[in-house]
JSON list of C-alpha atoms and ligand atoms in Angstrom, two decimals:
[
{"chain": "A", "resi": 1, "resn": "MET", "atom": "CA", "xyz": [101.78, 17.05, 152.84]},
{"chain": "A", "resi": 2, "resn": "LYS", "atom": "CA", "xyz": [105.16, 18.35, 151.79]},
{"chain": "A", "resi": 3, "resn": "LYS", "atom": "CA", "xyz": [105.82, 15.04, 150.08]},
{"chain": "A", "resi": 4, "resn": "GLN", "atom": "CA", "xyz": [102.49, 15.22, 148.25]},
{"chain": "A", "resi": 5, "resn": "ILE", "atom": "CA", "xyz": [103.29, 18.70, 146.99]},
{"chain": "A", "resi": 6, "resn": "GLY", "atom": "CA", "xyz": [106.69, 17.40, 145.94]},
{"chain": "A", "resi": 7, "resn": "ASN", "atom": "CA", "xyz": [105.04, 14.58, 144.00]},
{"chain": "A", "resi": 8, "resn": "ILE", "atom": "CA", "xyz": [102.66, 17.01, 142.30]},
{"chain": "A", "resi": 9, "resn": "ILE", "atom": "CA", "xyz": [105.58, 19.27, 141.33]},
{"chain": "A", "resi": 10, "resn": "ASP", "atom": "CA", "xyz": [107.36, 16.21, 139.94]},
{"chain": "A", "resi": 11, "resn": "LEU", "atom": "CA", "xyz": [104.37, 15.59, 137.65]},
{"chain": "A", "resi": 12, "resn": "PHE", "atom": "CA", "xyz": [104.93, 18.93, 135.97]},
{"chain": "A", "resi": 13, "resn": "TYR", "atom": "CA", "xyz": [108.70, 19.04, 136.24]},
{"chain": "A", "resi": 14, "resn": "PRO", "atom": "CA", "xyz": [109.95, 15.47, 136.02]},
{"chain": "A", "resi": 15, "resn": "ARG", "atom": "CA", "xyz": [113.08, 15.18, 138.11]},
{"chain": "A", "resi": 16, "resn": "THR", "atom": "CA", "xyz": [115.67, 13.53, 135.96]},
{"chain": "A", "resi": 17, "resn": "CYS", "atom": "CA", "xyz": [119.38, 12.86, 136.39]},
{"chain": "A", "resi": 18, "resn": "ARG", "atom": "CA", "xyz": [121.33, 15.63, 134.65]},
{"chain": "A", "resi": 19, "resn": "VAL", "atom": "CA", "xyz": [123.87, 13.11, 133.38]},
{"chain": "A", "resi": 20, "resn": "CYS", "atom": "CA", "xyz": [122.00, 9.97, 132.30]},
{"chain": "A", "resi": 21, "resn": "GLY", "atom": "CA", "xyz": [118.45, 11.33, 132.06]},
{"chain": "A", "resi": 22, "resn": "ARG", "atom": "CA", "xyz": [116.91, 8.64, 134.27]},
{"chain": "A", "resi": 23, "resn": "MET", "atom": "CA", "xyz": [114.14, 9.58, 136.72]},
{"chain": "A", "resi": 24, "resn": "LEU", "atom": "CA", "xyz": [115.54, 10.53, 140.11]},
{"chain": "A", "resi": 25, "resn": "LEU", "atom": "CA", "xyz": [114.42, 8.74, 143.26]},
{"chain": "A", "resi": 26, "resn": "THR", "atom": "CA", "xyz": [112.95, 10.83, 146.07]},
{"chain": "A", "resi": 27, "resn": "HIS", "atom": "CA", "xyz": [116.22, 11.10, 147.99]},
{"chain": "A", "resi": 28, "resn": "GLU", "atom": "CA", "xyz": [118.30, 11.94, 144.90]},
{"chain": "A", "resi": 29, "resn": "GLU", "atom": "CA", "xyz": [119.06, 15.47, 143.72]},
{"chain": "A", "resi": 30, "resn": "PHE", "atom": "CA", "xyz": [120.38, 16.49, 140.28]},
{"chain": "A", "resi": 31, "resn": "LEU", "atom": "CA", "xyz": [122.32, 13.23, 139.84]},
{"chain": "A", "resi": 32, "resn": "CYS", "atom": "CA", "xyz": [121.32, 9.62, 140.38]},
{"chain": "A", "resi": 33, "resn": "LEU", "atom": "CA", "xyz": [123.46, 7.53, 142.72]},
{"chain": "A", "resi": 34, "resn": "HIS", "atom": "CA", "xyz": [124.89, 5.61, 139.78]},
{"chain": "A", "resi": 35, "resn": "CYS", "atom": "CA", "xyz": [126.13, 8.82, 138.11]},
{"chain": "A", "resi": 36, "resn": "ILE", "atom": "CA", "xyz": [127.50, 10.17, 141.41]},
{"chain": "A", "resi": 37, "resn": "HIS", "atom": "CA", "xyz": [129.47, 6.94, 141.75]},
{"chain": "A", "resi": 38, "resn": "ASN", "atom": "CA", "xyz": [130.79, 7.26, 138.18]},
{"chain": "A", "resi": 39, "resn": "ILE", "atom": "CA", "xyz": [131.87, 10.91, 138.32]},
{"chain": "A", "resi": 40, "resn": "PRO", "atom": "CA", "xyz": [135.24, 10.97, 136.49]},
{"chain": "A", "resi": 41, "resn": "ARG", "atom": "CA", "xyz": [137.00, 12.17, 139.64]},
{"chain": "A", "resi": 42, "resn": "THR", "atom": "CA", "xyz": [140.52, 13.55, 139.38]},
{"chain": "A", "resi": 43, "resn": "ASP", "atom": "CA", "xyz": [141.50, 12.56, 142.93]},
{"chain": "A", "resi": 44, "resn": "PHE", "atom": "CA", "xyz": [144.22, 15.22, 142.73]},
{"chain": "A", "resi": 45, "resn": "HIS", "atom": "CA", "xyz": [144.05, 15.63, 146.50]},
{"chain": "A", "resi": 46, "resn": "LYS", "atom": "CA", "xyz": [145.44, 12.11, 146.86]},
{"chain": "A", "resi": 47, "resn": "LYS", "atom": "CA", "xyz": [148.45, 12.86, 144.68]},
{"chain": "A", "resi": 48, "resn": "GLU", "atom": "CA", "xyz": [151.64, 14.75, 145.36]},
{"chain": "A", "resi": 49, "resn": "SER", "atom": "CA", "xyz": [152.00, 16.05, 141.80]},
{"chain": "A", "resi": 50, "resn": "HIS", "atom": "CA", "xyz": [149.09, 16.50, 139.39]},
{"chain": "A", "resi": 51, "resn": "PRO", "atom": "CA", "xyz": [148.01, 18.50, 136.31]},
{"chain": "A", "resi": 52, "resn": "MET", "atom": "CA", "xyz": [146.32, 21.28, 138.26]},
{"chain": "A", "resi": 53, "resn": "GLU", "atom": "CA", "xyz": [149.26, 21.88, 140.56]},
{"chain": "A", "resi": 54, "resn": "GLN", "atom": "CA", "xyz": [151.52, 21.86, 137.48]},
{"chain": "A", "resi": 55, "resn": "LEU", "atom": "CA", "xyz": [149.55, 24.71, 135.92]},
{"chain": "A", "resi": 56, "resn": "PHE", "atom": "CA", "xyz": [150.69, 27.02, 138.72]},
{"chain": "A", "resi": 57, "resn": "ARG", "atom": "CA", "xyz": [154.06, 25.58, 139.69]},
{"chain": "A", "resi": 58, "resn": "GLY", "atom": "CA", "xyz": [156.82, 28.16, 139.39]},
{"chain": "A", "resi": 59, "resn": "LYS", "atom": "CA", "xyz": [154.30, 30.94, 138.81]},
{"chain": "A", "resi": 60, "resn": "ILE", "atom": "CA", "xyz": [152.65, 31.42, 142.14]},
{"chain": "A", "resi": 61, "resn": "ASP", "atom": "CA", "xyz": [152.69, 30.01, 145.65]},
{"chain": "A", "resi": 62, "resn": "ILE", "atom": "CA", "xyz": [149.60, 27.82, 146.08]},
{"chain": "A", "resi": 63, "resn": "GLN", "atom": "CA", "xyz": [148.86, 25.70, 149.15]},
{"chain": "A", "resi": 64, "resn": "ASP", "atom": "CA", "xyz": [146.51, 23.16, 147.54]},
{"chain": "A", "resi": 65, "resn": "ALA", "atom": "CA", "xyz": [144.67, 22.80, 144.24]},
{"chain": "A", "resi": 66, "resn": "TYR", "atom": "CA", "xyz": [141.53, 20.69, 143.89]},
{"chain": "A", "resi": 67, "resn": "ALA", "atom": "CA", "xyz": [139.39, 19.78, 140.88]},
{"chain": "A", "resi": 68, "resn": "PHE", "atom": "CA", "xyz": [136.37, 17.50, 141.27]},
{"chain": "A", "resi": 69, "resn": "PHE", "atom": "CA", "xyz": [136.20, 15.86, 137.83]},
{"chain": "A", "resi": 70, "resn": "TYR", "atom": "CA", "xyz": [137.56, 15.78, 134.30]},
{"chain": "A", "resi": 71, "resn": "PHE", "atom": "CA", "xyz": [135.70, 17.80, 131.72]},
{"chain": "A", "resi": 72, "resn": "THR", "atom": "CA", "xyz": [135.89, 16.11, 128.35]},
{"chain": "A", "resi": 73, "resn": "GLN", "atom": "CA", "xyz": [134.62, 17.53, 125.08]},
{"chain": "A", "resi": 74, "resn": "HIS", "atom": "CA", "xyz": [132.03, 14.79, 124.54]},
{"chain": "A", "resi": 75, "resn": "GLY", "atom": "CA", "xyz": [131.68, 13.40, 128.04]},
{"chain": "A", "resi": 76, "resn": "ASP", "atom": "CA", "xyz": [128.32, 13.09, 129.77]},
{"chain": "A", "resi": 77, "resn": "TYR", "atom": "CA", "xyz": [129.49, 15.19, 132.70]},
{"chain": "A", "resi": 78, "resn": "ARG", "atom": "CA", "xyz": [130.20, 18.15, 130.44]},
{"chain": "A", "resi": 79, "resn": "ARG", "atom": "CA", "xyz": [126.47, 18.86, 130.46]},
{"chain": "A", "resi": 80, "resn": "LEU", "atom": "CA", "xyz": [126.58, 19.58, 134.20]},
{"chain": "A", "resi": 81, "resn": "ILE", "atom": "CA", "xyz": [128.95, 22.52, 133.70]},
{"chain": "A", "resi": 82, "resn": "HIS", "atom": "CA", "xyz": [127.00, 23.72, 130.66]},
{"chain": "A", "resi": 83, "resn": "ASN", "atom": "CA", "xyz": [123.75, 23.69, 132.63]},
{"chain": "A", "resi": 84, "resn": "ILE", "atom": "CA", "xyz": [125.32, 25.47, 135.60]},
{"chain": "A", "resi": 85, "resn": "LYS", "atom": "CA", "xyz": [126.80, 28.16, 133.36]},
{"chain": "A", "resi": 86, "resn": "TYR", "atom": "CA", "xyz": [124.16, 28.73, 130.73]},
{"chain": "A", "resi": 87, "resn": "LYS", "atom": "CA", "xyz": [120.90, 27.07, 131.73]},
{"chain": "A", "resi": 88, "resn": "GLY", "atom": "CA", "xyz": [120.28, 28.68, 135.07]},
{"chain": "A", "resi": 89, "resn": "GLU", "atom": "CA", "xyz": [121.10, 25.57, 137.11]},
{"chain": "A", "resi": 90, "resn": "LYS", "atom": "CA", "xyz": [122.92, 27.47, 139.84]},
{"chain": "A", "resi": 91, "resn": "ARG", "atom": "CA", "xyz": [121.52, 25.12, 142.49]},
{"chain": "A", "resi": 92, "resn": "CYS", "atom": "CA", "xyz": [123.18, 22.19, 140.74]},
{"chain": "A", "resi": 93, "resn": "GLY", "atom": "CA", "xyz": [126.46, 24.13, 141.09]},
{"chain": "A", "resi": 94, "resn": "LYS", "atom": "CA", "xyz": [125.80, 24.53, 144.79]},
{"chain": "A", "resi": 95, "resn": "TYR", "atom": "CA", "xyz": [124.95, 20.84, 145.09]},
{"chain": "A", "resi": 96, "resn": "LEU", "atom": "CA", "xyz": [128.20, 19.78, 143.37]},
{"chain": "A", "resi": 97, "resn": "GLY", "atom": "CA", "xyz": [130.18, 22.23, 145.52]},
{"chain": "A", "resi": 98, "resn": "SER", "atom": "CA", "xyz": [128.77, 20.57, 148.63]},
{"chain": "A", "resi": 99, "resn": "LEU", "atom": "CA", "xyz": [129.34, 17.07, 147.28]},
{"chain": "A", "resi": 100, "resn": "PHE", "atom": "CA", "xyz": [133.00, 17.76, 146.48]},
{"chain": "A", "resi": 101, "resn": "ALA", "atom": "CA", "xyz": [133.63, 19.60, 149.76]},
{"chain": "A", "resi": 102, "resn": "SER", "atom": "CA", "xyz": [132.17, 16.65, 151.69]},
{"chain": "A", "resi": 103, "resn": "GLU", "atom": "CA", "xyz": [134.48, 14.24, 149.91]},
{"chain": "A", "resi": 104, "resn": "LEU", "atom": "CA", "xyz": [137.51, 16.49, 150.57]},
{"chain": "A", "resi": 105, "resn": "LEU", "atom": "CA", "xyz": [136.58, 16.96, 154.20]},
{"chain": "A", "resi": 106, "resn": "LYS", "atom": "CA", "xyz": [136.41, 13.18, 154.67]},
{"chain": "A", "resi": 107, "resn": "GLU", "atom": "CA", "xyz": [140.00, 13.05, 153.39]},
{"chain": "A", "resi": 108, "resn": "GLY", "atom": "CA", "xyz": [141.06, 15.65, 155.96]},
{"chain": "A", "resi": 109, "resn": "LYS", "atom": "CA", "xyz": [141.24, 18.52, 153.43]},
{"chain": "A", "resi": 110, "resn": "LEU", "atom": "CA", "xyz": [139.86, 22.09, 153.60]},
{"chain": "A", "resi": 111, "resn": "GLN", "atom": "CA", "xyz": [140.16, 22.15, 157.38]},
{"chain": "A", "resi": 112, "resn": "ASP", "atom": "CA", "xyz": [142.38, 25.22, 157.59]},
{"chain": "A", "resi": 113, "resn": "ILE", "atom": "CA", "xyz": [140.45, 27.36, 155.08]},
{"chain": "A", "resi": 114, "resn": "ASP", "atom": "CA", "xyz": [139.32, 30.69, 156.61]},
{"chain": "A", "resi": 115, "resn": "ILE", "atom": "CA", "xyz": [137.27, 32.31, 153.85]},
{"chain": "A", "resi": 116, "resn": "ILE", "atom": "CA", "xyz": [135.91, 31.43, 150.40]},
{"chain": "A", "resi": 117, "resn": "ALA", "atom": "CA", "xyz": [136.12, 33.73, 147.38]},
{"chain": "A", "resi": 118, "resn": "PRO", "atom": "CA", "xyz": [134.56, 32.97, 143.99]},
{"chain": "A", "resi": 119, "resn": "VAL", "atom": "CA", "xyz": [136.15, 34.16, 140.75]},
{"chain": "A", "resi": 120, "resn": "PRO", "atom": "CA", "xyz": [133.97, 37.13, 139.78]},
{"chain": "A", "resi": 121, "resn": "LEU", "atom": "CA", "xyz": [132.15, 37.52, 136.48]},
{"chain": "A", "resi": 122, "resn": "HIS", "atom": "CA", "xyz": [132.13, 40.84, 134.76]},
{"chain": "A", "resi": 123, "resn": "HIS", "atom": "CA", "xyz": [129.19, 42.91, 136.03]},
{"chain": "A", "resi": 124, "resn": "SER", "atom": "CA", "xyz": [127.40, 42.94, 132.68]},
{"chain": "A", "resi": 125, "resn": "ARG", "atom": "CA", "xyz": [127.74, 39.19, 132.27]},
{"chain": "A", "resi": 126, "resn": "GLU", "atom": "CA", "xyz": [126.48, 38.56, 135.79]},
{"chain": "A", "resi": 127, "resn": "ARG", "atom": "CA", "xyz": [123.54, 40.88, 135.16]},
{"chain": "A", "resi": 128, "resn": "ALA", "atom": "CA", "xyz": [122.69, 39.07, 131.93]},
{"chain": "A", "resi": 129, "resn": "ARG", "atom": "CA", "xyz": [123.00, 35.63, 133.53]},
{"chain": "A", "resi": 130, "resn": "GLY", "atom": "CA", "xyz": [121.43, 36.69, 136.80]},
{"chain": "A", "resi": 131, "resn": "TYR", "atom": "CA", "xyz": [124.04, 34.96, 138.93]},
{"chain": "A", "resi": 132, "resn": "ASN", "atom": "CA", "xyz": [127.71, 34.03, 139.18]},
{"chain": "A", "resi": 133, "resn": "GLN", "atom": "CA", "xyz": [127.95, 30.24, 138.93]},
{"chain": "A", "resi": 134, "resn": "SER", "atom": "CA", "xyz": [131.23, 30.16, 140.87]},
{"chain": "A", "resi": 135, "resn": "GLU", "atom": "CA", "xyz": [129.55, 31.95, 143.76]},
{"chain": "A", "resi": 136, "resn": "TRP", "atom": "CA", "xyz": [126.96, 29.17, 143.91]},
{"chain": "A", "resi": 137, "resn": "VAL", "atom": "CA", "xyz": [129.65, 26.50, 143.94]},
{"chain": "A", "resi": 138, "resn": "ALA", "atom": "CA", "xyz": [131.29, 28.49, 146.77]},
{"chain": "A", "resi": 139, "resn": "LYS", "atom": "CA", "xyz": [127.99, 28.55, 148.68]},
{"chain": "A", "resi": 140, "resn": "GLY", "atom": "CA", "xyz": [127.80, 24.77, 148.46]},
{"chain": "A", "resi": 141, "resn": "ILE", "atom": "CA", "xyz": [131.32, 24.46, 149.88]},
{"chain": "A", "resi": 142, "resn": "ALA", "atom": "CA", "xyz": [130.50, 26.97, 152.63]},
{"chain": "A", "resi": 143, "resn": "ASP", "atom": "CA", "xyz": [127.52, 24.87, 153.74]},
{"chain": "A", "resi": 144, "resn": "VAL", "atom": "CA", "xyz": [129.86, 21.94, 154.34]},
{"chain": "A", "resi": 145, "resn": "ILE", "atom": "CA", "xyz": [132.93, 23.60, 155.86]},
{"chain": "A", "resi": 146, "resn": "GLY", "atom": "CA", "xyz": [131.08, 26.33, 157.74]},
{"chain": "A", "resi": 147, "resn": "LYS", "atom": "CA", "xyz": [133.13, 29.27, 156.44]},
{"chain": "A", "resi": 148, "resn": "GLU", "atom": "CA", "xyz": [131.93, 32.52, 154.94]},
{"chain": "A", "resi": 149, "resn": "VAL", "atom": "CA", "xyz": [131.74, 33.29, 151.21]},
{"chain": "A", "resi": 150, "resn": "TYR", "atom": "CA", "xyz": [132.86, 36.78, 150.14]},
{"chain": "A", "resi": 151, "resn": "PRO", "atom": "CA", "xyz": [131.32, 37.14, 146.69]},
{"chain": "A", "resi": 152, "resn": "HIS", "atom": "CA", "xyz": [132.72, 40.64, 146.13]},
{"chain": "A", "resi": 153, "resn": "LEU", "atom": "CA", "xyz": [136.16, 40.22, 147.60]},
{"chain": "A", "resi": 154, "resn": "LEU", "atom": "CA", "xyz": [137.58, 40.19, 144.09]},
{"chain": "A", "resi": 155, "resn": "CYS", "atom": "CA", "xyz": [136.40, 42.47, 141.29]},
{"chain": "A", "resi": 156, "resn": "ARG", "atom": "CA", "xyz": [136.95, 42.43, 137.57]},
{"chain": "A", "resi": 157, "resn": "ARG", "atom": "CA", "xyz": [138.35, 45.58, 136.01]},
{"chain": "A", "resi": 158, "resn": "LYS", "atom": "CA", "xyz": [137.25, 45.18, 132.43]},
{"chain": "A", "resi": 159, "resn": "LYS", "atom": "CA", "xyz": [135.52, 42.71, 130.24]},
{"chain": "A", "resi": 160, "resn": "ASN", "atom": "CA", "xyz": [137.94, 40.32, 128.58]},
{"chain": "A", "resi": 161, "resn": "GLU", "atom": "CA", "xyz": [137.75, 40.12, 124.84]},
{"chain": "A", "resi": 162, "resn": "SER", "atom": "CA", "xyz": [137.28, 36.68, 123.34]},
{"chain": "A", "resi": 163, "resn": "GLN", "atom": "CA", "xyz": [140.33, 34.59, 124.13]},
{"chain": "A", "resi": 164, "resn": "THR", "atom": "CA", "xyz": [139.64, 31.53, 122.03]},
{"chain": "A", "resi": 165, "resn": "HIS", "atom": "CA", "xyz": [142.37, 32.15, 119.47]},
{"chain": "A", "resi": 166, "resn": "LYS", "atom": "CA", "xyz": [145.01, 33.52, 121.77]},
{"chain": "A", "resi": 167, "resn": "SER", "atom": "CA", "xyz": [148.12, 31.85, 123.06]},
{"chain": "A", "resi": 168, "resn": "LEU", "atom": "CA", "xyz": [148.48, 30.96, 126.72]},
{"chain": "A", "resi": 169, "resn": "TYR", "atom": "CA", "xyz": [150.84, 33.89, 127.22]},
{"chain": "A", "resi": 170, "resn": "GLU", "atom": "CA", "xyz": [148.45, 36.32, 125.53]},
{"chain": "A", "resi": 171, "resn": "ARG", "atom": "CA", "xyz": [145.61, 35.03, 127.64]},
{"chain": "A", "resi": 172, "resn": "TRP", "atom": "CA", "xyz": [147.71, 35.39, 130.74]},
{"chain": "A", "resi": 173, "resn": "LEU", "atom": "CA", "xyz": [148.62, 38.99, 129.82]},
{"chain": "A", "resi": 174, "resn": "ASN", "atom": "CA", "xyz": [145.00, 39.74, 129.08]},
{"chain": "A", "resi": 175, "resn": "THR", "atom": "CA", "xyz": [143.72, 38.58, 132.43]},
{"chain": "A", "resi": 176, "resn": "HIS", "atom": "CA", "xyz": [146.82, 39.49, 134.38]},
{"chain": "A", "resi": 177, "resn": "SER", "atom": "CA", "xyz": [145.61, 42.84, 135.62]},
{"chain": "A", "resi": 178, "resn": "ALA", "atom": "CA", "xyz": [141.90, 42.24, 135.21]},
{"chain": "A", "resi": 179, "resn": "PHE", "atom": "CA", "xyz": [141.25, 41.67, 138.93]},
{"chain": "A", "resi": 180, "resn": "TYR", "atom": "CA", "xyz": [141.62, 43.69, 142.07]},
{"chain": "A", "resi": 181, "resn": "VAL", "atom": "CA", "xyz": [140.78, 43.11, 145.72]},
{"chain": "A", "resi": 182, "resn": "GLN", "atom": "CA", "xyz": [137.96, 45.22, 147.03]},
{"chain": "A", "resi": 183, "resn": "GLU", "atom": "CA", "xyz": [138.13, 44.43, 150.73]},
{"chain": "A", "resi": 184, "resn": "THR", "atom": "CA", "xyz": [141.83, 44.10, 151.56]},
{"chain": "A", "resi": 185, "resn": "SER", "atom": "CA", "xyz": [141.18, 44.16, 155.33]},
{"chain": "A", "resi": 186, "resn": "LYS", "atom": "CA", "xyz": [139.30, 40.84, 155.03]},
{"chain": "A", "resi": 187, "resn": "ILE", "atom": "CA", "xyz": [142.25, 38.85, 153.66]},
{"chain": "A", "resi": 188, "resn": "LYS", "atom": "CA", "xyz": [145.01, 39.64, 156.17]},
{"chain": "A", "resi": 189, "resn": "ASP", "atom": "CA", "xyz": [146.56, 36.42, 157.52]},
{"chain": "A", "resi": 190, "resn": "LYS", "atom": "CA", "xyz": [143.76, 34.36, 155.98]},
{"chain": "A", "resi": 191, "resn": "HIS", "atom": "CA", "xyz": [143.85, 31.12, 154.04]},
{"chain": "A", "resi": 192, "resn": "ILE", "atom": "CA", "xyz": [141.54, 31.83, 151.10]},
{"chain": "A", "resi": 193, "resn": "LEU", "atom": "CA", "xyz": [139.85, 29.17, 149.00]},
{"chain": "A", "resi": 194, "resn": "LEU", "atom": "CA", "xyz": [139.52, 30.60, 145.50]},
{"chain": "A", "resi": 195, "resn": "VAL", "atom": "CA", "xyz": [136.67, 28.92, 143.60]},
{"chain": "A", "resi": 196, "resn": "ASP", "atom": "CA", "xyz": [135.86, 28.64, 139.89]},
{"chain": "A", "resi": 197, "resn": "ASP", "atom": "CA", "xyz": [133.67, 26.31, 137.81]},
{"chain": "A", "resi": 198, "resn": "VAL", "atom": "CA", "xyz": [136.29, 25.05, 135.33]},
{"chain": "A", "resi": 199, "resn": "VAL", "atom": "CA", "xyz": [140.04, 25.38, 134.95]},
{"chain": "A", "resi": 200, "resn": "THR", "atom": "CA", "xyz": [141.60, 25.18, 131.48]},
{"chain": "A", "resi": 201, "resn": "THR", "atom": "CA", "xyz": [144.83, 27.18, 131.16]},
{"chain": "A", "resi": 202, "resn": "GLY", "atom": "CA", "xyz": [144.69, 28.48, 134.71]},
{"chain": "A", "resi": 203, "resn": "ALA", "atom": "CA", "xyz": [145.09, 32.09, 133.52]},
{"chain": "A", "resi": 204, "resn": "THR", "atom": "CA", "xyz": [142.02, 33.42, 135.34]},
{"chain": "A", "resi": 205, "resn": "LEU", "atom": "CA", "xyz": [142.80, 31.70, 138.63]},
{"chain": "A", "resi": 206, "resn": "LEU", "atom": "CA", "xyz": [146.40, 32.83, 138.36]},
{"chain": "A", "resi": 207, "resn": "ALA", "atom": "CA", "xyz": [145.35, 36.46, 137.88]},
{"chain": "A", "resi": 208, "resn": "CYS", "atom": "CA", "xyz": [142.95, 36.28, 140.84]},
{"chain": "A", "resi": 209, "resn": "ALA", "atom": "CA", "xyz": [145.51, 34.61, 143.11]},
{"chain": "A", "resi": 210, "resn": "GLU", "atom": "CA", "xyz": [148.13, 37.21, 142.18]},
{"chain": "A", "resi": 211, "resn": "ALA", "atom": "CA", "xyz": [145.72, 40.04, 142.98]},
{"chain": "A", "resi": 212, "resn": "LEU", "atom": "CA", "xyz": [145.04, 38.50, 146.40]},
{"chain": "A", "resi": 213, "resn": "LEU", "atom": "CA", "xyz": [148.68, 37.80, 147.22]},
{"chain": "A", "resi": 214, "resn": "LYS", "atom": "CA", "xyz": [149.65, 41.33, 146.18]},
{"chain": "A", "resi": 215, "resn": "SER", "atom": "CA", "xyz": [146.99, 42.87, 148.39]},
{"chain": "A", "resi": 216, "resn": "GLY", "atom": "CA", "xyz": [147.80, 41.28, 151.69]},
{"chain": "A", "resi": 217, "resn": "ASN", "atom": "CA", "xyz": [149.56, 38.63, 153.67]},
{"chain": "A", "resi": 218, "resn": "CYS", "atom": "CA", "xyz": [147.41, 35.61, 152.82]},
{"chain": "A", "resi": 219, "resn": "LYS", "atom": "CA", "xyz": [147.57, 32.01, 151.64]},
{"chain": "A", "resi": 220, "resn": "ILE", "atom": "CA", "xyz": [145.68, 30.67, 148.63]},
{"chain": "A", "resi": 221, "resn": "SER", "atom": "CA", "xyz": [144.21, 27.30, 147.72]},
{"chain": "A", "resi": 222, "resn": "LEU", "atom": "CA", "xyz": [142.26, 26.68, 144.53]},
{"chain": "A", "resi": 223, "resn": "LEU", "atom": "CA", "xyz": [139.13, 24.64, 143.89]},
{"chain": "A", "resi": 224, "resn": "THR", "atom": "CA", "xyz": [137.22, 24.05, 140.67]},
{"chain": "A", "resi": 225, "resn": "LEU", "atom": "CA", "xyz": [134.42, 21.65, 139.80]},
{"chain": "A", "resi": 226, "resn": "ALA", "atom": "CA", "xyz": [136.12, 20.55, 136.60]},
{"chain": "A", "resi": 227, "resn": "ILE", "atom": "CA", "xyz": [139.41, 20.54, 134.77]},
{"chain": "A", "resi": 228, "resn": "THR", "atom": "CA", "xyz": [139.56, 20.20, 130.99]},
{"chain": "A", "resi": 229, "resn": "GLN", "atom": "CA", "xyz": [140.76, 16.84, 129.75]},
{"chain": "A", "resi": 230, "resn": "GLN", "atom": "CA", "xyz": [143.74, 18.34, 127.88]},
{"chain": "A", "resi": 231, "resn": "ASN", "atom": "CA", "xyz": [145.25, 18.77, 131.33]},
{"chain": "A", "resi": 232, "resn": "ASN", "atom": "CA", "xyz": [144.95, 15.06, 132.03]},
{"chain": "A", "resi": 233, "resn": "LYS", "atom": "CA", "xyz": [148.47, 13.96, 131.30]},
{"chain": "B", "resi": 301, "resn": "ZN", "atom": "ZN1", "xyz": [122.27, 9.30, 136.28]}
]
């Protein structure tokens, strides 16, 4: 019966792969198996030194830094992030969070994480969008590693002005004090996995990690779904 209803729903909302556009098979969700196989994975967790770790080296003490795939300006996988951010596909964010966490877990990673904290959106932006995409990625990870997500552990102080034309240092200054920790008692002696959708300059993650480290004795690891291709050196 459930399957029949599923088939009827599919008639009205054809289930297609978000990357290649092909029809999905019954057991597939959001991506076809072919496109899952071809995700442009960074495999940073298999490397000692990598572009994401280099973004934070010398600035802040990070345990591990993970990014699922490369985000290129014209790549097919760019659409995934766009849909998660702007087209309401929060469940696709959750799905990718779970997929990446499963792969990391198989490699023996994420085992000593205690809690998961998404990078917060500004209140007005979250209200307008209806959700925080990073929180949904965090939920997907939580399903796999069995740890709790604290969506309001970190808060944003003020809305950042557009940063497109600013230098890295200006961006860093702009976001430097934009975050504060709301529930400091929750982070004591914890290893926190800080989650965002994409990392570009690292300024936002840096500001969040600093706020956490300043607020209590904790350890930080970072996880994003994507890293922009300019960091692929
Ligand atoms: Zn596909």
